[in-house]
GROMACS .gro file of C-alpha atoms in nm:
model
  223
    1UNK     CA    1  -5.601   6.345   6.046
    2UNK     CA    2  -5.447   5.993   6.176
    3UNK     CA    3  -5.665   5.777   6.395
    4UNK     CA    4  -5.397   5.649   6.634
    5UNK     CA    5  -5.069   5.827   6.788
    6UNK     CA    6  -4.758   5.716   6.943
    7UNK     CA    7  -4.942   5.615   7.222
    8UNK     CA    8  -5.095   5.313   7.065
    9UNK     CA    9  -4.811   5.162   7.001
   10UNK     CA   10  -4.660   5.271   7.367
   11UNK     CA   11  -4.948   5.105   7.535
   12UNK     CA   12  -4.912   4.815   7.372
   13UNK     CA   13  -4.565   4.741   7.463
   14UNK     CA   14  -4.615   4.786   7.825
   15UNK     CA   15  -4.848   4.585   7.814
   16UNK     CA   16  -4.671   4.285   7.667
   17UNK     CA   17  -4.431   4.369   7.971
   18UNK     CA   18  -4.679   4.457   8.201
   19UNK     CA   19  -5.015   4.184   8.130
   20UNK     CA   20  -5.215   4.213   8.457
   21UNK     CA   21  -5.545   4.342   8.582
   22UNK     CA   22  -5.325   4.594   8.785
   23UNK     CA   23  -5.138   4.758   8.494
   24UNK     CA   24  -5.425   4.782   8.271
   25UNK     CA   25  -5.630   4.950   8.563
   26UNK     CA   26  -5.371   5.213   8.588
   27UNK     CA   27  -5.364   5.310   8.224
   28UNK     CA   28  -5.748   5.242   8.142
   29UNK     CA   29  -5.797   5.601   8.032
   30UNK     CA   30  -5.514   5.584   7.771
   31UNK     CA   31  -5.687   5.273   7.686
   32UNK     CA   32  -6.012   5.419   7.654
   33UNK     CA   33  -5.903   5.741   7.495
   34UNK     CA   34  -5.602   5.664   7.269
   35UNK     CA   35  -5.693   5.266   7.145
   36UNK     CA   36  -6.036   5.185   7.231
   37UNK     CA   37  -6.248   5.540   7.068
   38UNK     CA   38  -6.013   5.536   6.797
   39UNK     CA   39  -6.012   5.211   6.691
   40UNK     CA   40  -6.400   5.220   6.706
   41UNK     CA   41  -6.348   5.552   6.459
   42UNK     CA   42  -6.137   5.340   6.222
   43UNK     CA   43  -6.396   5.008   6.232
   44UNK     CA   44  -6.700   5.301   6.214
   45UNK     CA   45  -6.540   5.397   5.851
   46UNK     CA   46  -6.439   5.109   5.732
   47UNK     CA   47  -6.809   4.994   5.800
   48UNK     CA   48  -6.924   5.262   5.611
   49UNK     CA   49  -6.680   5.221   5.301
   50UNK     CA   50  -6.773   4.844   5.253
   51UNK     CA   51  -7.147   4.899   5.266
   52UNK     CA   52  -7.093   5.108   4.962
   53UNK     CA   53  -7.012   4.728   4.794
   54UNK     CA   54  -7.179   4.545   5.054
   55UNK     CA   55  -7.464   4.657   5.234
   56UNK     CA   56  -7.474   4.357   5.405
   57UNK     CA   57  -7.209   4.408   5.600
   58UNK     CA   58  -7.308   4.497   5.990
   59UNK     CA   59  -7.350   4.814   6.057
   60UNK     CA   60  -7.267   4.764   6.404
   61UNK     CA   61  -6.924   4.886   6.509
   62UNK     CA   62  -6.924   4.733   6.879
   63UNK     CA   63  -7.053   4.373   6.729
   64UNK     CA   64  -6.778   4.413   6.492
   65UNK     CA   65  -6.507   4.479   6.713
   66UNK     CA   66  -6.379   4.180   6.926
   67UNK     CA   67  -6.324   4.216   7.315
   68UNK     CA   68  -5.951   4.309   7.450
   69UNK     CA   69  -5.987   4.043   7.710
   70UNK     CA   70  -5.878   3.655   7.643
   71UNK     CA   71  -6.047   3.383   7.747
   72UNK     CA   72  -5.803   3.187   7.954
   73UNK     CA   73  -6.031   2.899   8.075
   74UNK     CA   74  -5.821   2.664   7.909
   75UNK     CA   75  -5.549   2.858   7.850
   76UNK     CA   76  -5.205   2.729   7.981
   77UNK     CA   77  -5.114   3.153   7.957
   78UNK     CA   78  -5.320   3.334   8.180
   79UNK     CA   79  -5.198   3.667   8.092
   80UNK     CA   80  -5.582   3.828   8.089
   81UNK     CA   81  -5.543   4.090   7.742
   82UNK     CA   82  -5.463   4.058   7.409
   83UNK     CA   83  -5.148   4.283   7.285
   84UNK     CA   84  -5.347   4.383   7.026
   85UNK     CA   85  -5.691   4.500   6.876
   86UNK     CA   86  -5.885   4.353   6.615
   87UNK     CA   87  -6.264   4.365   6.444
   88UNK     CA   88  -6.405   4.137   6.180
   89UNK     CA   89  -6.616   4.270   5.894
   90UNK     CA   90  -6.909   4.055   5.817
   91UNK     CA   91  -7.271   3.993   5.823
   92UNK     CA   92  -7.305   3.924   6.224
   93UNK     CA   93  -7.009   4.085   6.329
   94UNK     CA   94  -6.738   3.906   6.565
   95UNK     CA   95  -6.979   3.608   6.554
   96UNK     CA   96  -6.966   3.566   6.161
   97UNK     CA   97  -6.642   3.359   6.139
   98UNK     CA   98  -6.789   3.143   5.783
   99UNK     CA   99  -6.931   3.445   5.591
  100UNK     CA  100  -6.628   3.609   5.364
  101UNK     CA  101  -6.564   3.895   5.505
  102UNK     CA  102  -6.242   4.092   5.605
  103UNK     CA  103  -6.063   4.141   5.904
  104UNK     CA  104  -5.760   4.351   6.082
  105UNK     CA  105  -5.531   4.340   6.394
  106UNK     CA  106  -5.343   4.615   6.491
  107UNK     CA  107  -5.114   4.561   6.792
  108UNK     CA  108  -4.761   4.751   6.839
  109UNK     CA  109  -4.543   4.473   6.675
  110UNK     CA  110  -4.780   4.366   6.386
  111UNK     CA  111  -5.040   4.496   6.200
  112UNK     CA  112  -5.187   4.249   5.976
  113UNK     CA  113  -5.546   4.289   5.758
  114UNK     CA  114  -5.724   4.008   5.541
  115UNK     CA  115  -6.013   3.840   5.506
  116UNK     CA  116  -6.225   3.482   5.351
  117UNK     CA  117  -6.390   3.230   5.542
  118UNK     CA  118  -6.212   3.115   5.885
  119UNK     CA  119  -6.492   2.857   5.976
  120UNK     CA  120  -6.656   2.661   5.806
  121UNK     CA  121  -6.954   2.406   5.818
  122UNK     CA  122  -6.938   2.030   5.712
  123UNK     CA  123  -7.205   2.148   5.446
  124UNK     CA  124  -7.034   2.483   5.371
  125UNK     CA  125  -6.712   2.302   5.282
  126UNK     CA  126  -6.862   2.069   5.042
  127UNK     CA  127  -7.066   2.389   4.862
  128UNK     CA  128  -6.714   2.541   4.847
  129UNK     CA  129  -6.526   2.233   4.716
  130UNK     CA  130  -6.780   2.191   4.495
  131UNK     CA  131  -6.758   2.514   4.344
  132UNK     CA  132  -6.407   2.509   4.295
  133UNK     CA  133  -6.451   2.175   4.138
  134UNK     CA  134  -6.676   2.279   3.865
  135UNK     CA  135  -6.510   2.608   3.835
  136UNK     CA  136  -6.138   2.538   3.834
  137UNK     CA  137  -6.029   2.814   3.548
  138UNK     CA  138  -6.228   3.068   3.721
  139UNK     CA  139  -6.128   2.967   4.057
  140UNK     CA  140  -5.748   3.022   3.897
  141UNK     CA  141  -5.789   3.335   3.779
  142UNK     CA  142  -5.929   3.524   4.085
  143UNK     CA  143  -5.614   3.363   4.255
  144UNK     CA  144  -5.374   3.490   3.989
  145UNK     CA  145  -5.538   3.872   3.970
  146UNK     CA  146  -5.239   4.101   4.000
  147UNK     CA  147  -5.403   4.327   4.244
  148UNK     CA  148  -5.500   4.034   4.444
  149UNK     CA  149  -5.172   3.835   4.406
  150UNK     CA  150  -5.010   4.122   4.506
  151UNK     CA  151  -5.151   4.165   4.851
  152UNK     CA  152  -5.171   3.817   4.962
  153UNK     CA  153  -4.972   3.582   4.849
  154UNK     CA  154  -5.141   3.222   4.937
  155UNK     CA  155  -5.479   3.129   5.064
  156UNK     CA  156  -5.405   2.968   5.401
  157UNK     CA  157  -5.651   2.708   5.624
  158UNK     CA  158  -5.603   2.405   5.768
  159UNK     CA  159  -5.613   2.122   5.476
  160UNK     CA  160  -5.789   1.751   5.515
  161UNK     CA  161  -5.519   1.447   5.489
  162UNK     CA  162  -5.805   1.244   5.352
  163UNK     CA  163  -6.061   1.387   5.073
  164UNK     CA  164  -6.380   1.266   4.897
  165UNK     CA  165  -6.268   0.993   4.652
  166UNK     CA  166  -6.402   1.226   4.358
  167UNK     CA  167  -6.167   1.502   4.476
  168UNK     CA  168  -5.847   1.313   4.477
  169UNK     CA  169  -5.670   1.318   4.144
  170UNK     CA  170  -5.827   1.696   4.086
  171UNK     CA  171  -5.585   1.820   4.451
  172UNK     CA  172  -5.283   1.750   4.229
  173UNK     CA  173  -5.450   1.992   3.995
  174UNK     CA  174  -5.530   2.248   4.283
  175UNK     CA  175  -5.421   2.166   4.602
  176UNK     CA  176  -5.683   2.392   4.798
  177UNK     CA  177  -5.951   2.201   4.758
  178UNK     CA  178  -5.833   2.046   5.034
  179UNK     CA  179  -5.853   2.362   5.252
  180UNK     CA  180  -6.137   2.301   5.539
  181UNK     CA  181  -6.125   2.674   5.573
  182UNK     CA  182  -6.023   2.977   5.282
  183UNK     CA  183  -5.885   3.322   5.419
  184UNK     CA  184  -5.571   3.522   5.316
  185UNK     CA  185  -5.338   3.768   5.544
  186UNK     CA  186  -5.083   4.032   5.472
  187UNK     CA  187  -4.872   4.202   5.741
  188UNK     CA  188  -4.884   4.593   5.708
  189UNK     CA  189  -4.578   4.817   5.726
  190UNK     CA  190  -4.634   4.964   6.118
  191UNK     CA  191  -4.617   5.283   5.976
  192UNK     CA  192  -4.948   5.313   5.825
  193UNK     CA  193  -5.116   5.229   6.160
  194UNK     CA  194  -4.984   5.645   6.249
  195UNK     CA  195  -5.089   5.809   5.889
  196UNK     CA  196  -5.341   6.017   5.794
  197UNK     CA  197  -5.622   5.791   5.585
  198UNK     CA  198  -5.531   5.481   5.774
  199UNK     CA  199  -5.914   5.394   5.679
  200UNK     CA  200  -5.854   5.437   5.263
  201UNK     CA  201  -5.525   5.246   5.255
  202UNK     CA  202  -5.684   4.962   5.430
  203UNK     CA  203  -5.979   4.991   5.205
  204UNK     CA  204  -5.865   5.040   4.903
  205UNK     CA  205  -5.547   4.851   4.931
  206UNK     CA  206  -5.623   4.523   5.124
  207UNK     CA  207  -6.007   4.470   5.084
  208UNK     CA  208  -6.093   4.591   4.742
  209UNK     CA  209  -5.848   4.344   4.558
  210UNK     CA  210  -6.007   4.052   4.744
  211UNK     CA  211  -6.365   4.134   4.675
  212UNK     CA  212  -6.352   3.858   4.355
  213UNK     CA  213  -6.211   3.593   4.588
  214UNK     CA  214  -6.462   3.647   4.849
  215UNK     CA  215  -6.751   3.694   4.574
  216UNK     CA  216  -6.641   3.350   4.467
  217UNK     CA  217  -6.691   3.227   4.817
  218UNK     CA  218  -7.017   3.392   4.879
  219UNK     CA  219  -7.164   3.232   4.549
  220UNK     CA  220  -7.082   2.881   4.666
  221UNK     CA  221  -7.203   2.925   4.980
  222UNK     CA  222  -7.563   3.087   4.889
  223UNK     CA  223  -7.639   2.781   4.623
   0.00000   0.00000   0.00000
C-alpha cells in the first residue's frame, strides 16, 4: 500500500499558488489527513529500518520531522509554509544538523533524499580534514563505490578560499578537504513518492549505499 495519493501532490501546488494563512486554514484537514499522518507513517518506518544499522538513530518521529511553517523573521518572502515536507534522520532529530545522518524532502515538484554532515563545528571540521588527510586512499574509495557513485554524484558544502598551510598542496590532490560541510543529494523520479514501498526504495536505494561515507564521517568525528 502507497503512503501518499494524488492529493499530496495537489495540495502542494495550490499551495505554491495559494501561500497564506487563509488557504491553508481551508484545506487543513487534507493537510492533516493526506500529508501530515502519512508522512509521519513514512518517517515512523524509515526510523525503524535504520535502527536495524543504527540504533542510534532517534526514535522519535515528531523530533525528526521538521515544522511546515518558515521562519520569515528575516525573510524578504513572507509567504508563511514551505511547498514541501521534509525530516532529518539523526541522533537528535531536526536539531542534529553535524551528526551524518540522512535526510528527504518531498514536495509536488521535487523529491530529493540524501544525507552527511550539513553543519559543522570549527573543531568538527578539523577532525574531518584530518581524517581525510591521513586517510586519502580510503577516503577515495568510499567516494568511488559504484553503489554510492551511482546515487550521488558529488559531495556538495560550502568550501574555504583559504586553508591550513599543511592542507594546501594536498586540495590539488582532493579538493574536498576544503569542504566546511560534507552531505550528498539526489533528486527522485516524482513517481516513487505515489508507489507502494515508498519506505524500501528510499532505504535501500538512497541510504544504504551511503552508510560507508557517513561511517567515515562518524569515525572522524568520535576521535
Amino acid at each position: 500500500m502507497a503512503f501518499f495519493n494524488k492529493q499530496f501532490l495537489s495540495f502542494f501546488k495550490e499551495l505554491e499558488q495559494n501561500n497564506s494563512k487563509d488557504w491553508f486554514d481551508a484545506n487543513r484537514n487534507i493537510y492533516e489527513t493526506e500529508i501530515k499522518k502519512p508522512f509521519k507513517s513514512l518517517v515512523e518506518s524509515l526510523i525503524l529500518k535504520l535502527q536495524k544499522d543504527l540504533p542510534e538513530i532517534n526514535p522519535n518521529a515528531s523530533k525528526s520531522i521538521f515544522r511546515i511553517n518558515r521562519d520569515i523573521r528575516f525573510s524578504k518572502n513572507k509567504a508563511p509554509y514551505k511547498t514541501h515536507v521534509a525530516a532529518v534522520f539523526a541522533r537528535k532529530g531536526t536539531k542534529d544538523m553535524d551528526y551524518p545522518g540522512f535526510y528527504i524532502h518531498l514536495g509536488a515538484n521535487e523529491l530529493m533524499a540524501g544525507g552527511g554532515s550539513y553543519m559543522l563545528s570549527k573543531e568538527q571540521l578539523a577532525k574531518v580534514r584530518q581524517e581525510i588527510y591521513y586517510n586519502p586512499e580510503i577516503f577515495k574509495e568510499i567516494l568511488n563505490a559504484k553503489s554510492f557513485k551511482s546515487v550521488y554524484s558529488e559531495i556538495l558544502g560550502d568550501k574555504n578560499k583559504v586553508l591550513p598551510s599543511d592542507y594546501k598542496e594536498f586540495a590539488q590532490e582532493q579538493p574536498l578537504i576544503a569542504n566546511k560541510s560534507f552531505y550528498y543529494m539526489a533528486k527522485l523520479p516524482t513517481k516513487l513518492l505515489l508507489e507502494d514501498n515508498f519506505d524500501e526504495t528510499l532505504y535501500k536505494q538512497y541510504f544504504k549505499p551511503a552508510y560507508g561515507f557517513n561511517k567515515f564521517l562518524l569515525t572522524a568525528l568520535e576521535e
